[in-house]
Amino acid sequence: MASFISFLLLAALIGMASWQAIAAEPSPLQDFCVADLNSAVRVNGFACKNPTNVSADDFFKAAMLDKPRDTAVNKVGSNITLINVMEIPGLNTLGISIVRVDYAPLGLNPPHTHPRATEIFTVLEGTLYVGFVTSNPDNKLFSKVLNKGDVFVFPKGLIHFQFNLDPHKPAVATSAISSQNPGIITIANAVFRSNPPISDDILAKAFQRNLMASSSFSFLLVAALLGLASWKAIASDPSPLQDFCVADLNSPVRVNGFVCKNPMNASADDFFKAAMLDKPRDTNNKVGSNVTLVNVLQLPGLNTLGISIARLDFAPLGLNPPHTHPRATEIFTVLEGTLYVGFVTSNPDNRLLSKVLNKGDVFVFPEGLIHFQFNPNPHRPAVAIAALSSQNPGVITIANAVFGSNPPISDDILMKAFQVDKKIIDLLQAQF
């Protein structure tokens, strides 16, 4: 009996160790780990480039995400432009990528999964019918018709699709995906066009019924899954342990994130918001910018899924002032105008990596680093979309936090920290 228990324990530990070995998205242990795509060293992700050789170009791509793609190249009438770690090496370890999806009239992005990522999706042009299917035994379809500016979430690993309902007009969407390399498994291709092919006998049986596994194998599998579950339970933006965990925003129970709504009461509306991200926002404030964030508080289905999305509007010469997101990396693309952007590395170097972005360009701001965006044009506004790798990324605007805290930080502390006299500190504090 003891040996059998030891065997079960070993199975559990193997399950846990295997999970750690293939963990989706290693967390950064320094400011960044720019992928060395030419390294012979094999790790989860990519080995790091020497940080002294890193430049702003490692976080940049002139991706032309504003340009239409050819949707006549395949039978389904869609075209996906993915910007992941292979295109922007700075995404390595940062857990996010971005996509443009073009649809012909009646074009389809066919049923598929992303094995390593949740996807948050917004329509830029046209109307799309979208949906996802839950896992066994319910296999419930959650679907919605999305209009321009609407946002929808496809939970990690679930089969999902998008379809352009209009027989006359194309459609365009952009999505952010919570992995540097999310992967894609198109169901039809994987099942019926694998190489080598799956046996006809297996497919014939699989599409009739499922076979029960042996009881001994099932028992070992449960033990392994318990090890896996205990590992996932301590993840930081908590990883999902079921298809979804729609936030119960009214629950008095306090957890990391939110407790789950009863899944029987979940609906497509929990994963949807008529966010009007296509509509300009008012930038009439001191800094000349306006950030519209769609996070778990606006879209309860984001709970445990580790992603959110934002629209940023900039007046002429508008600024999104230096700030950090303590819990998230940000991937950012310009929809209209030109923006000067940058981030600063941590001590001791405090190095500024900056770039001028044009329409369709993409830039990455690593988790926790101070960064900014500025519209250098004195005559025209600018617009951008950003995705952030947390359901609740947080924002700390440096000036507000330091000079506008409540209660205020002591003058003595600020005088020493900034090496200026009290009059200047008082002047700065009066602005906030």
Coordinates of C-alpha atoms in Angstrom, one line a residue:
M1 CA 0.0 0.0 0.0
A2 CA 2.8 2.4 0.9
S3 CA 4.5 1.9 -2.4
F4 CA 1.2 2.6 -4.2
I5 CA 0.7 5.8 -2.3
S6 CA 4.3 6.8 -3.1
F7 CA 3.6 6.1 -6.8
L8 CA 0.5 8.4 -6.6
L9 CA 2.6 11.1 -4.9
L10 CA 5.2 10.8 -7.6
A11 CA 2.6 11.1 -10.3
A12 CA 1.3 14.3 -8.6
L13 CA 4.8 15.7 -8.3
I14 CA 5.5 14.9 -12.0
G15 CA 2.3 16.7 -12.9
M16 CA 3.3 19.7 -10.9
A17 CA 6.9 19.7 -12.2
S18 CA 5.7 19.3 -15.7
W19 CA 3.3 22.3 -15.3
Q20 CA 6.2 24.4 -14.0
A21 CA 8.4 23.3 -16.9
I22 CA 5.8 24.4 -19.5
A23 CA 4.3 27.3 -17.6
A24 CA 2.7 29.8 -20.0
E25 CA 4.7 33.1 -19.8
P26 CA 7.6 33.2 -17.5
S27 CA 7.4 36.3 -15.3
P28 CA 10.2 38.9 -15.8
L29 CA 12.9 38.9 -13.1
Q30 CA 14.4 42.1 -14.5
D31 CA 13.2 45.1 -16.5
F32 CA 13.1 43.1 -19.7
C33 CA 14.6 40.1 -21.4
V34 CA 14.8 40.9 -25.0
A35 CA 14.7 37.7 -27.0
D36 CA 18.0 36.6 -28.6
L37 CA 16.4 34.9 -31.6
N38 CA 19.8 33.6 -32.7
S39 CA 20.8 31.9 -29.5
A40 CA 21.4 28.2 -29.5
V41 CA 20.2 28.0 -25.8
R42 CA 16.7 26.5 -25.5
V43 CA 14.6 27.9 -22.6
N44 CA 10.8 28.5 -22.1
G45 CA 10.6 31.4 -24.4
F46 CA 14.0 32.8 -25.6
A47 CA 17.3 33.4 -23.9
C48 CA 18.0 37.1 -23.2
K49 CA 20.0 39.4 -25.4
N50 CA 22.8 41.3 -23.6
P51 CA 20.9 44.2 -22.0
T52 CA 23.7 46.6 -22.9
N53 CA 23.0 45.9 -26.6
V54 CA 19.2 46.6 -26.2
S55 CA 17.7 49.6 -28.0
A56 CA 14.2 51.0 -28.5
D57 CA 14.0 49.1 -31.8
D58 CA 13.8 45.9 -29.8
F59 CA 10.4 47.1 -28.5
F60 CA 9.2 48.5 -31.8
K61 CA 7.9 47.4 -35.2
A62 CA 6.6 49.4 -38.1
A63 CA 3.8 46.9 -38.2
M64 CA 1.5 48.8 -40.5
L65 CA -1.6 47.6 -38.6
D66 CA -3.5 50.5 -40.2
K67 CA -3.2 48.8 -43.6
P68 CA -5.8 46.4 -45.0
R69 CA -4.7 42.8 -45.6
D70 CA -5.6 40.5 -48.5
T71 CA -8.6 38.4 -47.5
A72 CA -8.8 36.6 -50.9
V73 CA -5.8 34.4 -50.1
N74 CA -7.8 31.6 -48.4
K75 CA -11.1 29.9 -48.5
V76 CA -12.5 31.4 -45.3
G77 CA -12.1 35.1 -46.3
S78 CA -10.0 36.4 -43.4
N79 CA -6.4 37.4 -42.8
I80 CA -4.7 37.5 -39.4
T81 CA -1.6 39.7 -38.8
L82 CA 0.0 38.6 -35.5
I83 CA 2.7 40.7 -33.8
N84 CA 4.3 38.4 -31.2
V85 CA 7.8 37.9 -29.8
M86 CA 9.1 36.7 -33.2
E87 CA 8.3 40.2 -34.6
I88 CA 9.1 42.3 -31.4
P89 CA 11.8 40.5 -29.5
G90 CA 11.2 42.9 -26.5
L91 CA 8.0 40.9 -25.8
N92 CA 10.0 38.0 -24.4
T93 CA 8.7 37.2 -20.8
L94 CA 6.1 40.0 -21.0
G95 CA 3.1 37.9 -21.7
I96 CA 1.2 39.8 -24.4
S97 CA 0.9 40.2 -28.2
I98 CA -1.4 42.0 -30.6
V99 CA -3.3 41.1 -33.8
R100 CA -5.1 42.8 -36.6
V101 CA -7.9 40.7 -38.2
D102 CA -9.3 41.5 -41.6
Y103 CA -12.6 40.0 -42.8
A104 CA -14.0 39.9 -46.4
P105 CA -17.8 40.3 -46.7
L106 CA -19.1 37.1 -45.1
G107 CA -15.5 36.3 -44.1
L108 CA -14.8 33.9 -41.2
N109 CA -12.1 33.4 -38.7
P110 CA -12.9 29.8 -38.2
P111 CA -13.3 27.9 -34.8
H112 CA -9.9 27.8 -33.1
T113 CA -8.2 28.0 -29.8
H114 CA -5.2 29.8 -28.3
P115 CA -3.7 27.2 -26.0
R116 CA -1.7 29.7 -24.0
A117 CA -3.8 32.9 -24.0
T118 CA -7.0 34.8 -23.4
E119 CA -8.0 37.2 -26.1
I120 CA -9.6 40.6 -25.8
F121 CA -11.2 41.8 -29.0
T122 CA -12.6 45.1 -30.3
V123 CA -14.2 45.9 -33.7
L124 CA -12.7 48.8 -35.6
E125 CA -14.9 48.6 -38.7
G126 CA -18.1 46.6 -39.5
T127 CA -20.2 44.1 -37.7
L128 CA -19.1 40.7 -36.4
Y129 CA -20.9 37.8 -34.9
V130 CA -18.6 36.2 -32.4
G131 CA -18.7 33.4 -29.8
F132 CA -17.0 30.8 -27.8
V133 CA -17.9 27.3 -26.5
T134 CA -17.4 26.1 -23.0
S135 CA -15.7 22.7 -22.2
N136 CA -17.3 19.4 -21.5
P137 CA -19.9 18.5 -20.4
D138 CA -21.9 21.6 -21.1
N139 CA -20.3 22.8 -24.4
K140 CA -22.4 26.0 -24.0
L141 CA -22.1 28.6 -26.7
F142 CA -21.8 32.2 -25.6
S143 CA -22.3 34.5 -28.6
K144 CA -22.9 38.1 -29.5
V145 CA -23.2 40.5 -32.4
L146 CA -20.5 43.2 -32.1
N147 CA -20.6 46.6 -33.6
K148 CA -17.8 49.1 -34.1
G149 CA -16.2 50.0 -30.8
D150 CA -17.6 46.9 -28.9
V151 CA -15.4 44.7 -26.8
F152 CA -15.6 40.9 -26.3
V153 CA -13.4 38.4 -24.4
F154 CA -12.5 34.9 -25.5
P155 CA -11.3 32.9 -22.4
K156 CA -8.0 31.1 -22.6
G157 CA -8.1 27.8 -24.4
L158 CA -11.7 27.8 -25.4
I159 CA -12.8 27.3 -29.0
H160 CA -14.0 30.5 -30.5
F161 CA -14.7 32.3 -33.8
Q162 CA -15.6 35.5 -35.5
F163 CA -17.8 36.0 -38.6
N164 CA -18.6 39.1 -40.7
L165 CA -22.4 39.1 -41.2
D166 CA -22.3 41.8 -43.9
P167 CA -22.4 40.4 -47.5
H168 CA -21.3 43.6 -49.0
K169 CA -18.8 45.3 -46.6
P170 CA -15.5 44.1 -45.1
A171 CA -14.8 44.3 -41.4
V172 CA -11.7 44.9 -39.3
A173 CA -10.8 44.1 -35.7
T174 CA -7.9 44.2 -33.4
S175 CA -7.2 42.0 -30.4
A176 CA -4.7 41.6 -27.7
I177 CA -3.6 38.1 -26.5
S178 CA -2.2 37.3 -23.1
S179 CA 0.9 35.5 -24.3
Q180 CA 4.1 36.5 -26.1
N181 CA 3.4 33.4 -28.3
P182 CA -0.2 32.4 -27.9
G183 CA -0.3 29.6 -30.5
I184 CA -3.3 28.9 -32.6
I185 CA -5.1 25.6 -33.2
T186 CA -7.6 25.7 -36.0
I187 CA -9.9 22.9 -35.2
A188 CA -10.7 21.6 -38.7
N189 CA -7.0 21.7 -39.7
A190 CA -5.7 20.1 -36.6
V191 CA -8.3 17.2 -36.6
F192 CA -8.6 16.5 -40.3
R193 CA -5.3 17.7 -41.8
S194 CA -2.7 16.7 -39.2
N195 CA 0.7 15.4 -40.5
P196 CA 0.8 12.4 -40.4
P197 CA -3.0 12.1 -40.4
I198 CA -4.9 10.9 -37.4
S199 CA -6.2 7.3 -38.0
D200 CA -9.6 7.0 -39.6
D201 CA -10.6 4.6 -37.0
I202 CA -9.8 7.0 -34.2
L203 CA -11.7 9.8 -35.9
A204 CA -14.7 7.6 -36.7
K205 CA -14.9 6.6 -33.0
A206 CA -14.1 10.0 -31.6
F207 CA -17.0 11.7 -33.5
Q208 CA -19.4 9.0 -32.3
R209 CA -18.7 8.8 -28.6
N210 CA -15.9 9.2 -25.9
L211 CA -14.3 6.2 -24.3
M212 CA -14.0 6.0 -20.5
A213 CA -10.4 5.8 -19.4
S214 CA -9.3 3.0 -17.1
S215 CA -10.0 3.6 -13.4
S216 CA -6.3 3.3 -12.5
F217 CA -5.3 5.8 -15.1
S218 CA -8.0 8.2 -14.0
F219 CA -6.9 8.0 -10.4
L220 CA -3.3 8.8 -11.3
L221 CA -4.5 11.7 -13.6
V222 CA -6.5 13.1 -10.7
A223 CA -3.4 13.0 -8.5
A224 CA -1.3 14.8 -11.1
L225 CA -4.0 17.4 -11.6
L226 CA -4.1 18.1 -7.9
G227 CA -0.5 18.9 -8.0
L228 CA -1.1 21.1 -11.0
A229 CA -4.0 22.9 -9.4
S230 CA -2.0 23.7 -6.2
W231 CA 0.7 25.3 -8.4
K232 CA -1.8 27.4 -10.3
A233 CA -3.5 28.5 -7.1
I234 CA -0.6 30.7 -6.2
A235 CA -0.2 32.4 -9.6
S236 CA -0.2 36.2 -9.5
D237 CA -3.1 37.6 -11.8
P238 CA -4.7 34.3 -10.8
S239 CA -4.9 31.8 -13.6
P240 CA -8.2 30.2 -14.4
L241 CA -9.0 26.7 -13.1
Q242 CA -12.2 26.4 -15.1
D243 CA -13.5 27.9 -18.4
F244 CA -14.2 31.3 -16.7
C245 CA -14.8 32.9 -13.3
V246 CA -17.1 35.8 -14.0
A247 CA -16.6 38.4 -11.3
D248 CA -19.3 38.7 -8.7
L249 CA -18.8 42.4 -8.1
N250 CA -21.5 42.5 -5.3
S251 CA -20.0 39.7 -3.2
P252 CA -18.8 40.7 0.3
V253 CA -16.1 37.9 0.1
R254 CA -12.6 39.4 -0.4
V255 CA -10.1 37.4 -2.5
N256 CA -7.3 38.2 -4.9
G257 CA -9.5 39.5 -7.8
F258 CA -13.2 38.7 -7.3
V259 CA -15.1 35.6 -6.4
C260 CA -16.9 33.8 -9.2
K261 CA -20.5 34.3 -10.1
N262 CA -22.5 31.1 -10.4
P263 CA -21.6 29.8 -13.9
M264 CA -25.1 28.8 -14.5
N265 CA -26.0 32.5 -14.3
A266 CA -23.3 33.6 -16.7
S267 CA -24.2 34.9 -20.1
A268 CA -22.6 36.4 -23.2
D269 CA -23.2 39.9 -21.7
D270 CA -20.7 39.1 -18.9
F271 CA -18.0 39.0 -21.6
F272 CA -19.3 42.0 -23.5
K273 CA -19.4 45.8 -23.2
A274 CA -20.7 48.4 -25.7
A275 CA -17.6 50.4 -24.8
M276 CA -17.8 52.8 -27.7
L277 CA -14.0 52.6 -28.2
D278 CA -14.6 54.1 -31.6
K279 CA -15.8 57.4 -30.1
P280 CA -13.5 60.4 -29.4
R281 CA -13.1 61.4 -25.7
D282 CA -12.8 64.8 -24.2
T283 CA -9.2 65.8 -23.8
N284 CA -9.9 69.2 -22.2
N285 CA -7.7 68.9 -19.1
K286 CA -4.3 70.0 -18.0
V287 CA -2.4 67.3 -19.7
G288 CA -4.6 67.0 -22.9
S289 CA -5.2 63.3 -22.8
N290 CA -8.0 60.9 -21.8
V291 CA -7.6 57.2 -21.1
T292 CA -10.7 54.9 -21.4
L293 CA -9.9 51.7 -19.6
V294 CA -12.0 48.5 -20.0
N295 CA -11.0 46.3 -17.1
V296 CA -12.7 43.7 -14.9
L297 CA -14.8 46.4 -13.2
Q298 CA -16.5 47.2 -16.6
L299 CA -16.3 43.6 -18.0
P300 CA -16.7 41.0 -15.2
G301 CA -15.8 38.1 -17.6
L302 CA -12.2 39.3 -17.4
N303 CA -11.8 38.0 -13.9
T304 CA -8.8 35.6 -13.7
L305 CA -8.1 36.1 -17.5
G306 CA -5.2 38.5 -17.1
I307 CA -5.9 41.1 -19.7
S308 CA -7.6 44.5 -20.3
I309 CA -7.9 47.1 -23.0
A310 CA -7.8 50.9 -23.3
R311 CA -8.4 53.7 -25.7
L312 CA -6.1 56.7 -25.4
D313 CA -7.1 60.1 -26.9
F314 CA -4.5 62.9 -27.2
A315 CA -5.2 66.6 -27.9
P316 CA -2.7 68.4 -30.0
L317 CA 0.5 68.5 -27.8
G318 CA -1.4 66.2 -25.4
L319 CA 0.5 64.0 -22.9
N320 CA -0.2 60.8 -21.1
P321 CA 2.2 61.7 -18.3
P322 CA 4.9 59.5 -16.8
H323 CA 3.2 56.6 -15.0
T324 CA 3.6 52.9 -14.2
H325 CA 1.3 49.9 -14.3
P326 CA 2.3 47.9 -11.3
R327 CA 0.7 44.7 -12.5
A328 CA 0.9 44.8 -16.3
T329 CA 2.9 45.0 -19.5
E330 CA 1.3 47.3 -22.1
I331 CA 1.3 46.7 -25.8
F332 CA 0.3 49.9 -27.7
T333 CA -0.6 50.7 -31.3
V334 CA -1.4 54.1 -32.9
L335 CA -4.7 54.4 -34.7
E336 CA -4.4 58.1 -35.7
G337 CA -1.6 60.7 -35.6
T338 CA 1.9 60.5 -34.4
L339 CA 3.1 59.9 -30.8
Y340 CA 6.5 60.2 -29.1
V341 CA 6.7 57.4 -26.5
G342 CA 9.2 56.0 -24.2
F343 CA 10.0 54.1 -21.0
V344 CA 12.8 54.4 -18.4
T345 CA 14.7 51.4 -17.0
S346 CA 15.2 50.9 -13.3
N347 CA 18.2 51.9 -11.1
P348 CA 21.1 52.2 -11.6
D349 CA 20.9 52.9 -15.3
N350 CA 17.6 54.8 -15.6
R351 CA 18.0 54.5 -19.3
L352 CA 15.3 56.1 -21.6
L353 CA 14.2 54.0 -24.6
S354 CA 12.1 56.2 -26.8
K355 CA 10.6 56.2 -30.3
V356 CA 8.4 58.3 -32.6
L357 CA 5.4 56.1 -33.6
N358 CA 3.3 56.6 -36.7
K359 CA -0.2 55.2 -37.5
G360 CA -0.1 51.4 -37.4
D361 CA 3.2 51.2 -35.4
V362 CA 3.4 49.0 -32.2
F363 CA 5.4 49.6 -29.1
V364 CA 5.8 47.7 -25.8
F365 CA 6.1 49.1 -22.3
P366 CA 7.5 46.5 -19.9
E367 CA 5.6 45.7 -16.6
G368 CA 6.2 48.2 -13.8
L369 CA 8.5 50.6 -15.7
I370 CA 7.8 54.4 -15.9
H371 CA 6.5 55.3 -19.4
F372 CA 4.7 58.1 -21.3
Q373 CA 3.1 59.0 -24.6
F374 CA 3.1 62.5 -26.1
N375 CA 1.5 63.9 -29.2
P376 CA 4.1 66.2 -30.8
N377 CA 1.7 67.6 -33.4
P378 CA 0.5 71.2 -32.4
H379 CA -2.5 71.0 -34.8
R380 CA -3.9 67.4 -34.9
P381 CA -5.2 65.0 -32.2
A382 CA -4.0 61.4 -31.9
V383 CA -5.6 58.1 -30.9
A384 CA -4.2 54.8 -29.7
I385 CA -5.3 51.4 -28.4
A386 CA -3.4 49.6 -25.7
A387 CA -3.8 46.2 -24.1
L388 CA -2.5 45.4 -20.7
S389 CA -1.6 42.0 -19.3
S390 CA -3.8 42.2 -16.2
Q391 CA -7.5 42.3 -15.5
N392 CA -6.8 45.2 -13.2
P393 CA -3.4 46.7 -14.2
G394 CA -3.5 49.7 -11.9
V395 CA -1.9 53.1 -12.8
I396 CA 0.5 55.2 -10.7
T397 CA 0.9 58.7 -12.2
I398 CA 4.3 59.7 -10.9
A399 CA 3.6 63.4 -10.3
N400 CA 0.2 62.8 -8.6
A401 CA 1.6 60.0 -6.4
V402 CA 4.6 61.9 -5.2
F403 CA 3.2 65.5 -5.0
G404 CA -0.5 64.9 -4.6
S405 CA -0.7 62.0 -2.1
N406 CA -3.2 62.1 0.7
P407 CA -1.9 62.8 3.3
P408 CA 1.1 64.6 1.7
I409 CA 4.6 63.1 1.7
S410 CA 6.7 65.1 4.2
D411 CA 8.4 68.2 2.7
D412 CA 11.7 67.0 4.3
I413 CA 11.5 63.7 2.4
L414 CA 10.7 65.4 -0.9
M415 CA 13.4 68.1 -0.5
K416 CA 16.0 65.4 0.1
A417 CA 14.7 63.1 -2.6
F418 CA 14.6 65.8 -5.3
Q419 CA 17.5 67.9 -4.0
V420 CA 15.5 71.2 -4.1
D421 CA 14.3 73.7 -1.5
K422 CA 10.9 73.8 0.2
K423 CA 9.5 76.6 -2.0
I424 CA 9.8 74.4 -5.1
I425 CA 8.2 71.4 -3.2
D426 CA 5.3 73.6 -2.1
L427 CA 4.8 74.9 -5.6
L428 CA 4.7 71.4 -7.0
Q429 CA 2.3 70.2 -4.3
A430 CA 0.0 73.1 -5.1
Q431 CA -0.5 71.7 -8.6
F432 CA -2.1 68.5 -7.3

